[in-house]
Amino acid sequence: MKRIGVLVSGRGSNLQALIDAARRGALGGEVAVVVSNVEGALGLERARQAGIPAVFRDHRGKKREAFDAEIVEVLRVHHVDLVCLAGFMRLLSPVFVRAFPGRIVNVHPALLPAFPGLEAQRQAWEHGAKVSGATVHLVDEGLDSGPIVAQEAVPVLSSDTAETLAARILETEHRLYPRAVRLLLESRCRVEGRRVIVEGE
Ligand code: GRF
């Protein structure tokens, strides 16, 4: 059974989607540990509810590399094959990225490379985009810049507010993220430069 480690800072709805998919046997692996830099994160509570080890590590007052090394250690102790970021509100240092080369993945609420960074749904809405969506990508040392594993478009309606758009994108994330994680866990992806080639696609 492949093991994933999920990093969260907040409500953890994508974590929940991964846990639910694993329970249905639709993830190709199991959630082995959940780590957060926020002690009261709902994501940690979701992990406990599911009987998954939930680990808090405080980043405050530490150098980025020192904090990242602590997280890497937790993930190693739990023999994690793939690291999934799910609303983890910290940039990873090279120390972290190099510890799991090609084995860190993130979900972003826009069609990258459009609208990287924070509040991507609001950025798309304010820009007047007619289509936005969700992206699952491998994590490199940049901001939302790694090779794209999967994307799904979400239309922006004239009646949308930034909030209603974000809610529809979130539903899409919950479908897309487990699917993309499964492709990675089943080794059905190969990276060629910026392109992720998916077997059978
Ligand atoms: C999601 O919109 C995700 O795309 C972004 O952060 C948000 C996390 O939401 N990276 P949740 O904690 O999974 O509910």
Tab-separated table of C-alpha atoms and ligand atoms in Angstrom:
chain	number	residue	atom	x	y	z
A	1	MET	CA	0.000	0.000	0.000
A	2	LYS	CA	1.459	3.399	-1.013
A	3	ARG	CA	1.519	5.999	1.739
A	4	ILE	CA	0.801	9.682	1.431
A	5	GLY	CA	1.528	12.499	3.848
A	6	VAL	CA	-0.799	15.492	3.688
A	7	LEU	CA	0.215	19.004	4.778
A	8	VAL	CA	-2.540	21.412	5.806
A	9	SER	CA	-2.845	24.820	7.414
A	10	GLY	CA	-6.611	25.183	7.529
A	11	ARG	CA	-10.001	23.587	7.039
A	12	GLY	CA	-8.686	20.542	5.179
A	13	SER	CA	-11.581	19.855	2.819
A	14	ASN	CA	-9.160	18.534	0.191
A	15	LEU	CA	-7.577	16.357	2.862
A	16	GLN	CA	-11.059	15.007	3.545
A	17	ALA	CA	-11.546	14.259	-0.150
A	18	LEU	CA	-8.271	12.283	-0.105
A	19	ILE	CA	-9.276	10.396	3.054
A	20	ASP	CA	-12.702	9.576	1.579
A	21	ALA	CA	-11.183	8.408	-1.706
A	22	ALA	CA	-8.703	6.201	0.165
A	23	ARG	CA	-11.562	4.629	2.118
A	24	ARG	CA	-13.413	3.870	-1.124
A	25	GLY	CA	-10.249	2.282	-2.497
A	26	ALA	CA	-10.105	5.031	-5.130
A	27	LEU	CA	-6.763	6.607	-4.193
A	28	GLY	CA	-4.342	3.792	-4.855
A	29	GLY	CA	-2.918	4.322	-1.377
A	30	GLU	CA	-3.632	5.510	2.145
A	31	VAL	CA	-3.201	8.717	4.107
A	32	ALA	CA	-0.416	7.785	6.540
A	33	VAL	CA	0.043	11.096	8.358
A	34	VAL	CA	-1.284	14.660	8.383
A	35	VAL	CA	1.018	17.512	9.384
A	36	SER	CA	0.102	21.127	10.096
A	37	ASN	CA	1.887	24.308	11.058
A	38	VAL	CA	-1.348	25.543	12.675
A	39	GLU	CA	-2.235	23.898	15.974
A	40	GLY	CA	-5.986	24.439	15.722
A	41	ALA	CA	-6.302	23.574	12.022
A	42	LEU	CA	-9.551	21.772	11.259
A	43	GLY	CA	-7.504	19.502	9.015
A	44	LEU	CA	-5.752	18.019	12.066
A	45	GLU	CA	-9.115	17.301	13.646
A	46	ARG	CA	-10.321	15.598	10.451
A	47	ALA	CA	-7.236	13.364	10.595
A	48	ARG	CA	-7.875	12.419	14.235
A	49	GLN	CA	-11.505	11.642	13.408
A	50	ALA	CA	-10.285	9.289	10.698
A	51	GLY	CA	-7.754	7.630	13.008
A	52	ILE	CA	-4.784	9.060	11.123
A	53	PRO	CA	-1.720	10.395	13.003
A	54	ALA	CA	-2.062	14.198	13.223
A	55	VAL	CA	1.150	16.100	13.871
A	56	PHE	CA	1.542	19.793	14.696
A	57	ARG	CA	4.883	21.517	14.125
A	58	ASP	CA	5.194	25.214	14.921
A	59	HIS	CA	7.043	27.248	12.298
A	60	ARG	CA	7.202	30.375	14.421
A	61	GLY	CA	10.643	31.566	15.454
A	62	LYS	CA	12.402	29.031	13.233
A	63	LYS	CA	14.388	29.466	10.036
A	64	ARG	CA	12.472	28.143	7.037
A	65	GLU	CA	15.053	25.400	6.414
A	66	ALA	CA	14.982	24.250	10.044
A	67	PHE	CA	11.195	24.034	10.052
A	68	ASP	CA	11.150	22.226	6.712
A	69	ALA	CA	13.735	19.729	7.967
A	70	GLU	CA	11.423	18.939	10.893
A	71	ILE	CA	8.504	18.262	8.547
A	72	VAL	CA	10.683	16.112	6.280
A	73	GLU	CA	11.687	14.079	9.341
A	74	VAL	CA	8.035	13.491	10.306
A	75	LEU	CA	7.229	12.381	6.746
A	76	ARG	CA	10.228	10.026	6.708
A	77	VAL	CA	9.297	8.480	10.050
A	78	HIS	CA	5.897	7.675	8.537
A	79	HIS	CA	7.485	6.217	5.358
A	80	VAL	CA	5.643	8.556	3.044
A	81	ASP	CA	5.848	7.869	-0.708
A	82	LEU	CA	4.068	11.036	-1.852
A	83	VAL	CA	3.579	14.408	-0.151
A	84	CYS	CA	0.272	16.194	-0.840
A	85	LEU	CA	-0.085	19.873	-0.038
A	86	ALA	CA	-3.689	20.726	0.734
A	87	GLY	CA	-3.997	24.354	1.726
A	88	PHE	CA	-0.517	24.400	3.280
A	89	MET	CA	0.199	28.106	3.482
A	90	ARG	CA	3.972	28.006	3.323
A	91	LEU	CA	6.487	28.057	0.505
A	92	LEU	CA	8.738	25.011	0.612
A	93	SER	CA	12.473	25.570	0.786
A	94	PRO	CA	14.900	23.654	-1.464
A	95	VAL	CA	15.672	21.459	1.582
A	96	PHE	CA	12.123	20.142	1.421
A	97	VAL	CA	11.718	19.958	-2.352
A	98	ARG	CA	14.989	18.042	-2.746
A	99	ALA	CA	14.057	15.569	-0.014
A	100	PHE	CA	11.118	14.321	-2.145
A	101	PRO	CA	12.149	14.952	-5.746
A	102	GLY	CA	9.122	14.777	-8.063
A	103	ARG	CA	7.070	13.436	-5.171
A	104	ILE	CA	5.364	16.568	-3.854
A	105	VAL	CA	2.052	17.643	-5.321
A	106	ASN	CA	-0.291	20.598	-4.767
A	107	VAL	CA	-3.821	21.591	-5.687
A	108	HIS	CA	-4.380	25.166	-6.835
A	109	PRO	CA	-7.762	26.874	-7.378
A	110	ALA	CA	-7.135	28.275	-10.888
A	111	LEU	CA	-5.953	27.107	-14.285
A	112	LEU	CA	-2.203	27.624	-13.934
A	113	PRO	CA	-0.146	29.390	-15.138
A	114	ALA	CA	-2.998	31.905	-14.810
A	115	PHE	CA	-3.522	33.342	-11.349
A	116	PRO	CA	-0.816	31.799	-9.169
A	117	GLY	CA	-0.520	32.808	-5.517
A	118	LEU	CA	-3.143	33.672	-2.957
A	119	GLU	CA	-6.891	34.075	-3.575
A	120	ALA	CA	-6.650	32.723	-7.095
A	121	GLN	CA	-10.440	32.421	-7.406
A	122	ARG	CA	-10.867	36.107	-6.564
A	123	GLN	CA	-8.036	37.043	-8.935
A	124	ALA	CA	-9.814	35.233	-11.804
A	125	TRP	CA	-13.169	36.792	-10.942
A	126	GLU	CA	-11.731	40.300	-10.631
A	127	HIS	CA	-9.850	39.900	-13.908
A	128	GLY	CA	-13.118	39.020	-15.634
A	129	ALA	CA	-11.970	35.598	-16.819
A	130	LYS	CA	-14.768	33.541	-18.393
A	131	VAL	CA	-13.175	30.247	-17.449
A	132	SER	CA	-11.131	29.305	-14.416
A	133	GLY	CA	-10.708	25.948	-12.700
A	134	ALA	CA	-8.430	23.759	-10.664
A	135	THR	CA	-4.893	22.492	-11.222
A	136	VAL	CA	-2.918	19.689	-9.630
A	137	HIS	CA	0.809	20.187	-10.143
A	138	LEU	CA	4.134	18.872	-8.983
A	139	VAL	CA	5.889	21.206	-6.575
A	140	ASP	CA	9.221	22.747	-7.463
A	141	GLU	CA	11.079	25.582	-5.787
A	142	GLY	CA	8.875	28.303	-7.309
A	143	LEU	CA	5.383	29.526	-6.495
A	144	ASP	CA	2.714	27.303	-8.119
A	145	SER	CA	5.149	26.735	-10.975
A	146	GLY	CA	5.799	22.977	-11.226
A	147	PRO	CA	4.714	20.603	-14.034
A	148	ILE	CA	0.939	20.170	-14.383
A	149	VAL	CA	-0.515	16.723	-13.664
A	150	ALA	CA	-4.232	17.448	-14.140
A	151	GLN	CA	-6.599	20.343	-14.728
A	152	GLU	CA	-10.307	20.864	-14.913
A	153	ALA	CA	-12.068	23.977	-16.163
A	154	VAL	CA	-14.890	25.727	-14.317
A	155	PRO	CA	-16.926	28.369	-16.179
A	156	VAL	CA	-17.207	31.799	-14.581
A	157	LEU	CA	-20.861	32.833	-14.717
A	158	SER	CA	-22.080	36.424	-14.942
A	159	SER	CA	-24.064	35.778	-11.781
A	160	ASP	CA	-20.971	34.601	-9.875
A	161	THR	CA	-19.398	36.370	-6.963
A	162	ALA	CA	-15.829	35.493	-6.033
A	163	GLU	CA	-17.342	33.302	-3.307
A	164	THR	CA	-19.761	31.304	-5.500
A	165	LEU	CA	-16.985	30.753	-8.033
A	166	ALA	CA	-14.640	29.572	-5.263
A	167	ALA	CA	-17.281	27.127	-4.032
A	168	ARG	CA	-17.673	25.533	-7.493
A	169	ILE	CA	-13.913	25.381	-7.965
A	170	LEU	CA	-13.582	23.689	-4.568
A	171	GLU	CA	-16.032	20.934	-5.592
A	172	THR	CA	-13.896	20.414	-8.688
A	173	GLU	CA	-10.730	20.224	-6.567
A	174	HIS	CA	-12.296	17.496	-4.460
A	175	ARG	CA	-12.833	15.354	-7.578
A	176	LEU	CA	-9.609	16.236	-9.355
A	177	TYR	CA	-7.086	15.902	-6.515
A	178	PRO	CA	-7.769	12.255	-5.581
A	179	ARG	CA	-7.797	11.333	-9.273
A	180	ALA	CA	-4.419	12.979	-9.886
A	181	VAL	CA	-2.926	11.470	-6.729
A	182	ARG	CA	-4.019	8.047	-7.924
A	183	LEU	CA	-2.253	8.558	-11.265
A	184	LEU	CA	0.943	9.415	-9.381
A	185	LEU	CA	0.673	6.575	-6.854
A	186	GLU	CA	0.068	4.088	-9.639
A	187	SER	CA	3.164	5.421	-11.442
A	188	ARG	CA	1.121	6.289	-14.507
A	189	CYS	CA	2.882	9.657	-14.986
A	190	ARG	CA	6.273	10.453	-16.401
A	191	VAL	CA	7.797	13.922	-16.430
A	192	GLU	CA	9.445	15.214	-19.622
A	193	GLY	CA	10.703	18.726	-18.948
A	194	ARG	CA	7.615	20.756	-18.095
A	195	ARG	CA	5.219	18.124	-19.438
A	196	VAL	CA	3.681	15.332	-17.414
A	197	ILE	CA	2.874	12.450	-19.731
A	198	VAL	CA	-0.035	10.398	-18.406
A	199	GLU	CA	-0.290	6.810	-19.542
A	200	GLY	CA	-3.449	6.158	-21.568
A	201	GLU	CA	-4.413	9.857	-21.875
B	1	GRF	C1	-7.907	25.100	-1.744
B	1	GRF	O1	-8.660	26.023	-2.471
B	1	GRF	C2	-6.620	24.773	-2.462
B	1	GRF	O2	-6.743	24.838	-3.851
B	1	GRF	C3	-5.691	25.861	-1.990
B	1	GRF	O3	-6.038	26.047	-0.638
B	1	GRF	C4	-7.395	25.678	-0.433
B	1	GRF	C5	-7.414	24.675	0.676
B	1	GRF	O4	-8.718	24.355	1.073
B	1	GRF	N1	-4.313	25.473	-2.193
B	1	GRF	P1	-8.946	23.144	2.057
B	1	GRF	O5	-8.120	23.424	3.316
B	1	GRF	O6	-8.503	21.894	1.367
B	1	GRF	O7	-10.405	23.129	2.363
